Amino acid sequence: MKLLVTGGAGYIGSVVAAQLLEADHEVTVLDDLSTGHRDAVPAGAHFVEADIADSAKVVTADFDGVLHFAAKSLVGESQQRPELYWRTNVAGTLALLDALRHAGVRRIVFSSTAATYGEPDTVPIDETAPTAPTNTYGHSKLAVDRMLGGEALAHGLGAVSLRYFNVAGAHGGFGERHAVETHLIPIALQVAAGEREQLVVYGEDWPTPDGTCVRDYIHVADLAGAHLLAVQACEPGSHRIYNLGNGAGFSVREVIEAARRVTGHPIPVEVGPRRPGDPAVLVASSERIRAELGWEPAHPEIDVMVADAWEFIRSRM
Ligand code: UDP
């Protein structure tokens, strides 16, 4: 297929673009490089530097579909600058949908998030769980999920929203490179690499077995594989939603232990206060995508995710 990957210079977009090329698809990456990196666009992809709001300049009738990652994705920033999130994530996607409608492009796979669910009543979380985001980032992604539902019903778009839990690891030389790092695994590895002195654990008084928060980590290569299945499964007039996680949770303490095993570094930690807005436990049920699209994660082990992220970091030192 001939596919457009918006945000293909970012972490997940670059891994998906690489896997699409490996599977012999033709790939164009659209990215404004506001947070992405030009050298993260895989060789073999055509690259257009442009804002998502200008996607009409790129979208033509000869595209078979779009994988849409271009977005703002920091929860804290979304609370401080909500207008940026509404403009980029919601108005930006509306511009993309207008362009797809005008060109007659019928497939879209959207990068949604577990943040659409907010604080869950029960875990594991399946797709029938109530959506109640606790921040503007989650609200903006949920708004796009709703837009896709309407566009599918009214105009025959074939859409799939993939709701990611905690993505980790690296694939094919592409990994996580944030200017300001807030995520647990990259921070633990920065400590191991000597770039930070210690890691602060955000609370040890949570109602969990070891008192630290539990999250469902998914390898970025497994996550990317789901996008290749989803783009093929798009059906005109239908919008499907799938959760993507491993269905197993690891606590903050367990992740730090994995980083110690993998790197051989002691990784000093200090226990700090809870981070506002953190739910105690987030674990996905991904039964729906397993049953309907035959998705199977190949790397559910936390040590493999941490080891692949570590190899990526060291390759760049
Ligand atoms: N966390 C932590 N210290 C850090 C970064 C994260 O204790 O320096 C915790 C955070 O409170 C959460 C878990 O690690 O419980 C995963 O956080 P991350 O930011 O990686 O992903 P999130 O679950 O927020 O999407």
Coordinates of C-alpha atoms and ligand atoms in Angstrom, one line a residue:
M1 CA 0.0 0.0 0.0
K2 CA 1.0 3.7 -0.4
L3 CA 0.8 5.1 3.1
L4 CA 1.2 8.5 4.8
V5 CA 2.7 8.4 8.3
T6 CA 2.1 11.7 10.1
G7 CA 4.5 12.1 13.0
G8 CA 6.8 9.6 11.5
A9 CA 9.9 11.4 12.9
G10 CA 8.8 10.6 16.4
Y11 CA 9.3 7.6 18.6
I12 CA 6.4 5.3 17.7
G13 CA 5.9 6.8 14.2
S14 CA 9.5 6.1 13.2
V15 CA 9.2 2.4 14.3
V16 CA 5.9 2.0 12.5
A17 CA 7.4 3.6 9.3
A18 CA 10.4 1.2 9.5
Q19 CA 8.1 -1.8 9.9
L20 CA 5.9 -0.7 7.0
L21 CA 9.0 -0.4 4.8
E22 CA 10.2 -3.8 5.9
A23 CA 6.8 -5.1 4.8
D24 CA 7.3 -3.5 1.3
H25 CA 4.8 -0.7 1.7
E26 CA 5.5 2.7 0.2
V27 CA 5.8 5.3 2.9
T28 CA 5.6 9.1 3.0
V29 CA 6.4 10.8 6.4
L30 CA 4.8 14.1 7.3
D31 CA 6.3 15.8 10.4
D32 CA 6.9 19.3 11.4
L33 CA 10.0 18.2 13.5
S34 CA 8.7 20.2 16.5
T35 CA 9.5 17.1 18.7
G36 CA 10.6 14.6 16.1
H37 CA 14.0 14.2 14.5
R38 CA 14.9 14.2 10.8
D39 CA 17.3 11.4 11.3
A40 CA 14.6 9.2 12.8
V41 CA 12.8 9.1 9.5
P42 CA 13.8 5.7 8.1
A43 CA 15.8 5.6 4.9
G44 CA 13.5 4.6 2.1
A45 CA 10.6 6.9 3.3
H46 CA 9.8 10.0 1.4
F47 CA 9.9 13.0 3.9
V48 CA 7.7 16.2 3.9
E49 CA 8.4 18.7 6.6
A50 CA 5.0 20.3 7.3
D51 CA 2.4 21.0 10.0
I52 CA -0.5 18.6 10.3
A53 CA -2.8 21.6 9.7
D54 CA -1.3 21.7 6.1
S55 CA -1.9 18.1 5.4
A56 CA -4.0 19.0 2.3
K57 CA -0.8 19.9 0.6
V58 CA 0.4 16.3 0.9
V59 CA -2.7 14.1 0.8
T60 CA -3.6 12.9 -2.7
A61 CA -6.0 10.3 -4.1
D62 CA -3.2 7.8 -4.7
F63 CA -2.6 7.2 -1.0
D64 CA -4.3 4.0 0.3
G65 CA -4.3 5.2 3.9
V66 CA -2.9 7.2 6.8
L67 CA -1.3 6.2 10.1
H68 CA -1.7 9.3 12.2
F69 CA 0.8 9.9 15.1
A70 CA 1.4 13.7 14.8
A71 CA 0.3 15.1 18.1
K72 CA 1.3 16.8 21.3
S73 CA 1.7 14.1 24.0
L74 CA 2.8 15.4 27.3
V75 CA 0.3 15.3 30.1
G76 CA 1.8 18.0 32.2
E77 CA 2.2 20.4 29.3
S78 CA -1.4 19.7 28.3
Q79 CA -2.5 21.1 31.7
Q80 CA -0.4 24.2 31.3
R81 CA -1.1 24.9 27.6
P82 CA -4.4 23.3 26.8
E83 CA -4.9 25.4 23.7
L84 CA -1.8 23.8 22.1
Y85 CA -3.4 20.4 22.6
W86 CA -6.8 21.4 21.2
R87 CA -5.1 23.1 18.2
T88 CA -2.6 20.4 17.3
N89 CA -4.4 17.2 18.3
V90 CA -8.0 18.1 17.5
A91 CA -7.9 21.0 14.9
G92 CA -4.9 19.3 13.3
T93 CA -6.7 16.0 12.9
L94 CA -9.8 17.8 11.6
A95 CA -7.6 19.3 8.8
L96 CA -6.3 15.8 8.1
L97 CA -9.8 14.3 7.9
D98 CA -10.9 17.1 5.6
A99 CA -8.0 16.4 3.3
L100 CA -8.7 12.6 3.3
R101 CA -12.4 13.2 2.6
H102 CA -11.6 15.5 -0.4
A103 CA -9.0 13.1 -1.8
G104 CA -11.2 10.0 -1.2
V105 CA -8.6 8.3 1.1
R106 CA -10.6 5.8 3.1
R107 CA -8.2 4.3 5.7
I108 CA -6.9 5.8 8.9
V109 CA -5.2 4.2 11.9
F110 CA -5.1 6.6 14.9
S111 CA -2.7 6.8 17.8
S112 CA -5.0 7.0 20.8
T113 CA -4.2 6.4 24.4
A114 CA -5.1 4.7 27.7
A115 CA -5.4 8.3 29.0
T116 CA -8.9 8.3 27.4
Y117 CA -10.1 6.1 30.3
G118 CA -8.8 8.2 33.2
E119 CA -8.8 6.5 36.6
P120 CA -10.3 3.1 36.0
D121 CA -13.0 1.5 38.1
T122 CA -11.8 -2.0 37.4
V123 CA -8.6 -3.5 35.8
P124 CA -7.8 -5.0 33.3
I125 CA -9.4 -2.2 31.3
D126 CA -11.3 -3.2 28.2
E127 CA -12.8 -1.1 25.4
T128 CA -16.2 -1.0 27.1
A129 CA -14.8 0.8 30.1
P130 CA -16.1 4.4 30.7
T131 CA -14.0 7.2 29.2
A132 CA -13.3 9.9 31.7
P133 CA -9.9 11.6 30.9
T134 CA -8.2 13.4 33.8
N135 CA -6.2 15.8 31.6
T136 CA -6.4 17.8 28.4
Y137 CA -4.1 15.4 26.6
G138 CA -6.6 12.5 27.2
H139 CA -9.6 14.7 26.3
S140 CA -8.0 15.8 23.0
K141 CA -7.3 12.1 22.0
L142 CA -10.8 11.1 23.0
A143 CA -12.3 14.0 21.0
V144 CA -10.4 12.6 17.9
D145 CA -11.8 9.1 18.6
R146 CA -15.3 10.6 18.6
M147 CA -14.5 12.5 15.3
L148 CA -13.4 9.3 13.7
G149 CA -16.6 7.6 14.7
G150 CA -18.7 10.4 13.1
E151 CA -16.6 10.5 10.0
A152 CA -16.9 6.8 9.5
L153 CA -20.7 6.9 9.9
A154 CA -21.3 10.0 7.8
H155 CA -18.7 9.7 5.1
G156 CA -17.6 6.1 5.0
L157 CA -14.1 6.4 6.5
G158 CA -12.6 3.1 7.7
A159 CA -10.9 4.0 11.0
V160 CA -9.1 2.2 13.8
S161 CA -8.1 3.8 17.1
L162 CA -5.3 2.0 19.0
R163 CA -5.3 2.9 22.7
Y164 CA -1.7 2.5 23.9
F165 CA -0.7 1.7 27.4
N166 CA 3.0 2.2 28.4
V167 CA 5.2 1.9 25.3
A168 CA 8.9 0.9 25.8
G169 CA 11.9 -0.5 24.0
A170 CA 13.4 0.3 20.6
H171 CA 13.4 -1.4 17.2
G172 CA 15.7 -1.2 14.1
G173 CA 17.8 1.6 15.5
F174 CA 14.7 3.8 16.3
G175 CA 13.9 4.6 19.9
E176 CA 12.7 7.2 22.4
R177 CA 14.5 10.6 22.3
H178 CA 12.6 13.3 24.2
A179 CA 14.1 16.7 24.8
V180 CA 12.5 16.6 28.3
E181 CA 12.3 13.1 29.6
T182 CA 9.5 12.2 32.0
H183 CA 9.1 8.5 31.5
L184 CA 10.2 5.9 33.9
I185 CA 12.3 3.5 31.8
P186 CA 14.3 6.2 29.9
I187 CA 15.0 8.0 33.2
A188 CA 16.2 4.8 34.9
L189 CA 18.5 4.2 31.9
Q190 CA 19.8 7.8 32.1
V191 CA 20.8 7.1 35.7
A192 CA 22.5 3.9 34.6
A193 CA 24.3 5.8 31.8
G194 CA 25.6 8.4 34.3
E195 CA 23.5 11.2 32.8
R196 CA 21.5 11.6 36.1
E197 CA 22.4 11.0 39.7
Q198 CA 19.2 9.2 40.8
L199 CA 15.6 8.4 40.1
V200 CA 12.8 9.7 42.2
V201 CA 10.0 7.1 42.8
Y202 CA 6.7 9.0 42.8
G203 CA 5.2 7.5 45.9
E204 CA 5.5 4.2 47.8
D205 CA 2.1 4.5 49.6
W206 CA -0.1 3.3 46.7
P207 CA -2.6 0.5 47.3
T208 CA -0.5 -2.0 45.3
P209 CA 1.6 -5.0 46.4
D210 CA 4.9 -3.1 46.9
G211 CA 3.3 0.4 47.3
T212 CA 4.5 1.7 43.9
C213 CA 2.3 2.3 40.8
V214 CA 1.6 -0.6 38.4
R215 CA 1.7 -0.1 34.6
D216 CA 1.2 -2.3 31.6
Y217 CA 4.4 -2.0 29.4
I218 CA 4.3 -2.9 25.7
H219 CA 7.3 -3.3 23.4
V220 CA 7.2 -0.7 20.6
A221 CA 7.9 -3.4 18.0
D222 CA 4.7 -5.3 19.2
L223 CA 2.8 -2.0 19.2
A224 CA 4.0 -1.2 15.7
G225 CA 2.9 -4.7 14.5
A226 CA -0.6 -3.9 15.6
H227 CA -0.7 -0.9 13.2
L228 CA 0.2 -3.0 10.2
L229 CA -2.7 -5.4 11.1
A230 CA -5.0 -2.4 11.7
V231 CA -4.3 -0.6 8.4
Q232 CA -5.3 -3.8 6.6
A233 CA -8.4 -4.3 8.7
C234 CA -9.9 -0.8 8.1
E235 CA -13.4 -1.2 6.6
P236 CA -15.2 1.7 5.0
G237 CA -18.0 3.0 7.4
S238 CA -16.6 1.4 10.5
H239 CA -14.6 2.8 13.4
R240 CA -13.0 0.2 15.7
I241 CA -11.2 0.8 19.0
Y242 CA -8.5 -1.6 20.4
N243 CA -6.5 -1.4 23.6
L244 CA -2.8 -2.4 23.3
G245 CA -1.0 -3.7 26.3
N246 CA 0.3 -7.1 27.5
G247 CA -2.4 -7.6 30.2
A248 CA 0.3 -7.8 32.9
G249 CA 1.4 -5.0 35.1
F250 CA 4.9 -4.2 36.5
S251 CA 5.4 -1.9 39.5
V252 CA 7.8 1.0 39.4
R253 CA 10.0 -1.0 41.8
E254 CA 10.0 -4.0 39.4
V255 CA 10.9 -1.8 36.4
I256 CA 13.8 -0.4 38.3
E257 CA 14.9 -3.9 39.3
A258 CA 14.8 -4.9 35.6
A259 CA 16.9 -1.8 34.7
R260 CA 19.5 -2.9 37.4
R261 CA 19.6 -6.4 36.0
V262 CA 20.0 -5.3 32.4
T263 CA 22.5 -2.6 32.9
G264 CA 24.5 -3.9 35.9
H265 CA 24.2 -0.5 37.4
P266 CA 22.8 0.0 41.0
I267 CA 20.4 2.9 39.9
P268 CA 20.1 4.9 43.2
V269 CA 16.5 5.9 44.0
E270 CA 14.9 8.4 46.4
V271 CA 11.2 8.1 47.3
G272 CA 9.3 11.3 46.7
P273 CA 5.7 12.3 46.8
R274 CA 3.0 11.0 44.5
R275 CA 2.8 12.7 41.1
P276 CA -0.6 14.4 40.7
G277 CA -2.9 12.6 38.3
D278 CA -1.2 9.2 38.5
P279 CA -3.7 6.3 38.8
A280 CA -2.4 3.5 41.1
V281 CA -2.9 0.7 38.5
L282 CA -3.3 0.7 34.7
V283 CA -3.5 -2.6 33.0
A284 CA -5.0 -3.3 29.6
S285 CA -7.2 -6.1 28.4
S286 CA -6.1 -6.5 24.7
E287 CA -8.5 -9.5 24.2
R288 CA -10.4 -7.7 21.5
I289 CA -7.4 -7.1 19.1
R290 CA -6.1 -10.6 19.8
A291 CA -9.5 -12.1 18.9
E292 CA -10.4 -9.8 15.9
L293 CA -7.0 -9.1 14.3
G294 CA -4.9 -12.1 15.6
W295 CA -2.4 -9.7 17.3
E296 CA 0.1 -11.5 19.5
P297 CA 2.9 -9.7 21.4
A298 CA 6.3 -11.3 20.7
H299 CA 8.2 -9.4 23.5
P300 CA 6.1 -9.2 26.7
E301 CA 9.1 -9.5 29.0
I302 CA 10.0 -6.3 30.8
D303 CA 13.8 -7.2 30.6
V304 CA 13.6 -7.4 26.8
M305 CA 11.9 -4.0 26.6
V306 CA 14.5 -2.4 29.0
A307 CA 17.4 -4.2 27.2
D308 CA 16.3 -2.9 23.8
A309 CA 15.9 0.6 25.1
W310 CA 19.4 0.3 26.8
E311 CA 21.0 -0.8 23.5
F312 CA 19.4 2.1 21.7
I313 CA 20.7 4.6 24.3
R314 CA 24.2 3.2 24.2
S315 CA 24.3 3.2 20.4
R316 CA 23.8 7.0 20.6
M317 CA 26.5 7.7 23.3
Ligands
UDP1 N1 7.6 7.3 37.7 C1 8.4 7.5 38.8 N2 9.5 8.3 38.6 C2 9.9 8.9 37.4 C3 9.0 8.7 36.3 C4 7.9 7.9 36.5 O1 8.2 7.0 39.8 O2 10.9 9.6 37.4 C5 6.4 6.5 37.8 C6 5.1 7.2 37.5 O3 4.6 7.8 38.7 C7 4.2 6.1 37.0 C8 5.2 5.1 36.3 O4 6.5 5.4 36.8 O5 3.6 5.4 38.1 C9 5.2 5.2 34.8 O6 5.3 6.6 34.5 P1 5.6 7.1 33.0 O7 5.7 8.6 33.1 O8 6.7 6.3 32.4 O9 4.3 6.7 32.2 P2 2.7 7.0 32.5 O10 2.2 5.8 33.2 O11 2.6 8.3 33.3 O12 2.2 7.2 31.1

